[in-house]
Coordinates of C-alpha atoms in Angstrom, one line a residue:
X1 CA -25.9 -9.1 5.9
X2 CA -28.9 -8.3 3.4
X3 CA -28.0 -5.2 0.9
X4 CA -31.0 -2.9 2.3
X5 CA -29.2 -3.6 5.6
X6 CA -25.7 -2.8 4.1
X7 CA -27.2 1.0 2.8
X8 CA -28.8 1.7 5.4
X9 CA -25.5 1.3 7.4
X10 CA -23.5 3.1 4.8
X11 CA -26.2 6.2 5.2
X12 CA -25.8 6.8 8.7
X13 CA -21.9 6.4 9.1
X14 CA -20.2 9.0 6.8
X15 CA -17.0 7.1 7.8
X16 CA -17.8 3.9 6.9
X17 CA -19.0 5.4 3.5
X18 CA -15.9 6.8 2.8
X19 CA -13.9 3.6 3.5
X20 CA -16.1 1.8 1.1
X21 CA -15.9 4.1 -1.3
X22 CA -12.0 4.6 -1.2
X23 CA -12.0 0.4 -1.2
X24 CA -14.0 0.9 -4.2
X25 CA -11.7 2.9 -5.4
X26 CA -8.8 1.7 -4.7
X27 CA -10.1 -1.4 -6.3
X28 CA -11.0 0.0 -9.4
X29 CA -7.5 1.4 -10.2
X30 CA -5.6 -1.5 -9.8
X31 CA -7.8 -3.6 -12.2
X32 CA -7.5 -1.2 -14.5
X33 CA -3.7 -1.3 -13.9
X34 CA -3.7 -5.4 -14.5
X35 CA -5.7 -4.8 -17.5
X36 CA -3.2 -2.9 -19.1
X37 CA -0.3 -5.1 -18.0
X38 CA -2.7 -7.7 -20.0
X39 CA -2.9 -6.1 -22.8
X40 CA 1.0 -5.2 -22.6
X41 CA 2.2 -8.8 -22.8
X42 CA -0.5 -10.3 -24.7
X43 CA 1.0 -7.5 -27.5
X44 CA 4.9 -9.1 -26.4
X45 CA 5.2 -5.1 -26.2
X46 CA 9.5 -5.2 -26.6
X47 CA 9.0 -1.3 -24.2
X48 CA 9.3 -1.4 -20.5
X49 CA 6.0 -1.9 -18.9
X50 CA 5.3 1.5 -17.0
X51 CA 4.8 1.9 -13.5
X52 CA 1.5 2.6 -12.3
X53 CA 2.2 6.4 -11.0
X54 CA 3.7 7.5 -14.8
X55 CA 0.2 5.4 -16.6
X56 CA -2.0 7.7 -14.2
X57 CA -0.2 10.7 -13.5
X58 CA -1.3 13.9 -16.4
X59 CA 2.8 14.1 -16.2
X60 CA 2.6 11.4 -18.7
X61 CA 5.6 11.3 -21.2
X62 CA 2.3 11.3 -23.6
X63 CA 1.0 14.4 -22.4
X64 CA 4.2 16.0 -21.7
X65 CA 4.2 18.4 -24.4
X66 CA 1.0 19.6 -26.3

């Protein structure tokens, strides 16, 4: 399927769009995610690694109290 024929697709099924988009989404988190796990060992960090809820949430231990 040709990329013209992929938008044009996407503009005339709101439902599709939002799939891809929370795909896209979705996607984008996660790397981010490994990316940090990356940079956690390569540092041979001696903390816990976080889970991915506490590294995203704005209930942070970090931005707990300001």
């Amino acid at each position: 399927m040709e990329y013209d024929e992929v938008c044009k697709r996407l503009e005339n099924d709101p439902e599709l769009l939002a799939f891809v988009n929370h795909l896209l989404t979705e996607n984008y988190e996660l790397k981010k995610y490994c990316a940090s796990l990356e940079r956690q060992i390569n540092q041979n960090s001696k903390n816990s690694i976080r889970p991915l809820r506490e590294m995203y949430s704005n209930e942070s231990p970090k931005n707990a109290k300001r």
